[in-house]
Amino acid sequence: MTVQAILAIAVFVIAYVFIATEKIPRVAAALGGAALMVIIGATGADEAFFGEETGIDWNVIFLLLGMMIIVGVLRQTGVFEFLAIWAAKRARAKPYRVMVMLVLITAVASAALDNVTTVLLVAPVTLLICERLGTNPVPYLLAEVMASNIGGAATLIGDPPNIIIASRSDLSFNDFLVNMAPIVVLLLAVFVVMCRFLFRKAFVYHADRAERVMALQEREAITDPALLWRSLGVLALVLVGFVAHSALHVEPSIVAMLGAGLLVAVSGLTSGKYLGDVEWETLVFFAGLFIMVGSLVNVGVIGQLGEAATDAVGDNYFAAASGLLFGSAILSGIVDNIPYVATMAPLVAGLVASSGGSTQGGALWWALALGADLGGNATAVGASANVVVTGIAARNGHPISFWTFTRYGVVVTGVTVLLSWPYLWLRYYL
Amino acid sequence: MHASELAEQVPTVTRETTALEAARVIAEHRLGGLIVANDAGVPVAVVPGTQVLKLFVPRYVREDPSLAHVYDEAGADELCAALEDKTVAALFDSDEITTQSLPSVLPEDTLVEIAAVMVEAHSPLVVVRDRGGSYSGVITFARAMAAIAAAAARRQPTTDTADSDGPDA
C-alpha cells in the first residue's frame, strides 16, 4: 500500500469520526475531508468533478435537488395537512386508528417523495392533532419517522441510501419496486401491529377531546386548489417517468429535474418559495462525501478491499448477504446511513461484478439497502429523517432523548431486519 | 426635537406577567410592544408586539402556516384562553428570541438617531436613558412617527422658498 493510500485512509477515518460524532457540522467534516484528499493528491479536478466512480455522483445530487424542488412546491398546496387531518377524522379521532392512518400516509408519501421531506411536512400537523387530542405527540412522531424509514425503502427515491445504491448499481426504479416493495409492505403491516403494543400508553380515548379533532377544518388547509391539481398532475407524470425511465433510457435524475422545471413553470411561484425547501447543506455534504469515497477508489484502497471481500466471500453469497444485512443495520444505527452506504456501494459493486451478474450476487444490493434503510431506525442519528423529527419535537417542547428513541428503535429495527433475512433467503438463495 | 421631549411613561411588565395581562397592556395603551422590567422596575428588554404574538400561535403553526386555517372559531378561542397559562418568561426562555441589548437613546438624541435605533433593533419602542443609565421614559413608534411628520410639515415652507430662489426660478 502506498503512502498516499495510507494518508487517504487516515483522512477518511478522521472525517468519518467527525461526521459520526457531530463534533463539527457534518458539511464541514465532509468538505474538509475532500479538501485534504485534494491536498494529499488523492484526487484532482478531473477525478472529483468528472469521474463517475471517483468523484461527485451528479445523478444523486440532481435527483435529490429535483425532488426537493417538487416537494417545495407541493408543500405550498397544504395537501399533507389536508390528508393528515382528513385521515384523523376518518379514524373518528380514536388514538390508535389515528396513529395507523398517519403511519400509512407517511410510509406511502415517503416512498413517492423522500422520507426526510415527508416527515418535515407530517410532523407539524401531527403536533396539532395530538394537541387537540390532549395526548403526548412523541409516540406518534416516533411511529411516523420509523414508518418513513420503512416506507422509503420501497422505492429508488424513497430513501437517500437507495438513491446512492441505484446510481452505483444501475438498478432501475422498477427493480427497486419489484425487489423491495413486497417486503416493505409486509414490514409495514407488522409495524402497524407493533405500534399497538409499543405505544399502548398513548391510546387513551376521550370523547370530548376527539370532538376537538373532529372540529378541525381540513379543507381550509388547501389555500390554492388550482396549484394543488397542477402539482399532483406533474407529480403523477414524474412517477410515470420514474417507472418508465429505463425503457426511455433517461436517468431518474433527469426525470426529477424535468418534473421540477415543469412544476416551477406551471406553479407561478417565486424562487424563494420553490427553492425554500432545498437542503443545500445536504447536497454539499453529499458532494464532499463522494469526493472522499472517490479518492479512496482513485488510490486503489476500495479496489484492494473489494478483492479481499471477494476472496472472503467466494461463492457463498447468502453468507455475504446476511453479513451485509445485519452489519449494515448495526452500522447504520451508529452512523448516518448516507455516508455508510456511500462508502459501501463501491465495495458491493465489486462483489456483484465478481459474481458475473448472477441473481445471488445482485441480491447483495438488496441486502445493503434493507440493512441500511431499516438500520436507520435504530437510533436518533441513524437516518436524516430521525434528526429532522427529533429537532421538530424539541422545538415544540416535546424533546425525544437519544435513549427514548433507541428503546423503540432497536426493537423495530430488530424485528424488521430479522423478517428481511428469510425474505432474502427465500427469494434469492433458496 | 430631542428624545427627552418625546419620552413618555408607559406601563412595564415583568417576566412573571401572564401573556394575557401582557396582551391587555399592549391593547389598552396601544403599544407596539412590551417593556420588560426587572424586580427593581428598571427596564431590561423590549419585546416587539409581533414577538408577543408567538405566545398565542403554536410553534408548529408558525412552522407550517397553512395549519392556521384549520382551526374553527372555538379552536382559536381555546388558544386565546391558553394565554393565561403562559408568562412573558416563556418568550425569553425560548430560543426564538435573540437576546439583544435594550434599544435605548440618549435624552439629547435627535429624531434621526431615534429612528436609526428603532430600525436597527426592529423595535417599536426605545427607552430613553442618560449616560449614567437613569431611565426617563419610552419613545413609542407612533410618537416618533408623529414627530417625524410634524418636523417635515415645519420644514415644508422653507423648502418651497429655497426652490423659488434657485437658478431655474
Short mmCIF file of N, CA and C in Angstrom, two decimals, chain B residues 7 10 44 47 51 72 74 88 96 102 117 160-161:
data_model
loop_
_atom_site.label_atom_id
_atom_site.label_comp_id
_atom_site.label_asym_id
_atom_site.label_seq_id
_atom_site.Cartn_x
_atom_site.Cartn_y
_atom_site.Cartn_z
N ALA B 7 -40.12 61.42 25.14
CA ALA B 7 -40.26 60.31 26.09
C ALA B 7 -41.57 60.40 26.85
N VAL B 10 -44.75 54.62 30.08
CA VAL B 10 -45.68 53.55 29.68
C VAL B 10 -45.55 52.42 30.71
N VAL B 44 -35.32 46.16 31.24
CA VAL B 44 -34.19 45.31 30.85
C VAL B 44 -34.32 44.81 29.42
N VAL B 47 -39.80 43.91 24.00
CA VAL B 47 -40.28 42.81 23.17
C VAL B 47 -41.29 43.36 22.17
N GLN B 51 -43.49 39.66 18.37
CA GLN B 51 -42.86 38.57 19.14
C GLN B 51 -43.81 38.08 20.22
N ASP B 72 -61.22 26.16 13.87
CA ASP B 72 -62.51 26.85 13.81
C ASP B 72 -62.51 27.94 14.89
N ALA B 74 -64.02 28.16 17.75
CA ALA B 74 -63.83 27.66 19.12
C ALA B 74 -62.37 27.29 19.36
N VAL B 88 -44.56 35.96 30.30
CA VAL B 88 -43.60 36.64 29.44
C VAL B 88 -42.26 35.88 29.44
N GLU B 96 -36.24 31.26 20.27
CA GLU B 96 -36.67 32.06 19.13
C GLU B 96 -36.34 33.54 19.29
N LEU B 102 -30.88 46.31 25.34
CA LEU B 102 -32.09 47.12 25.36
C LEU B 102 -31.91 48.29 24.39
N VAL B 117 -32.10 53.74 15.68
CA VAL B 117 -32.11 52.68 16.70
C VAL B 117 -33.32 51.77 16.52
N ASP B 160 -39.99 75.13 -0.04
CA ASP B 160 -40.61 75.81 -1.19
C ASP B 160 -39.86 77.09 -1.52
N THR B 161 -39.49 77.87 -0.44
CA THR B 161 -38.80 79.14 -0.63
C THR B 161 -37.46 78.90 -1.32
#
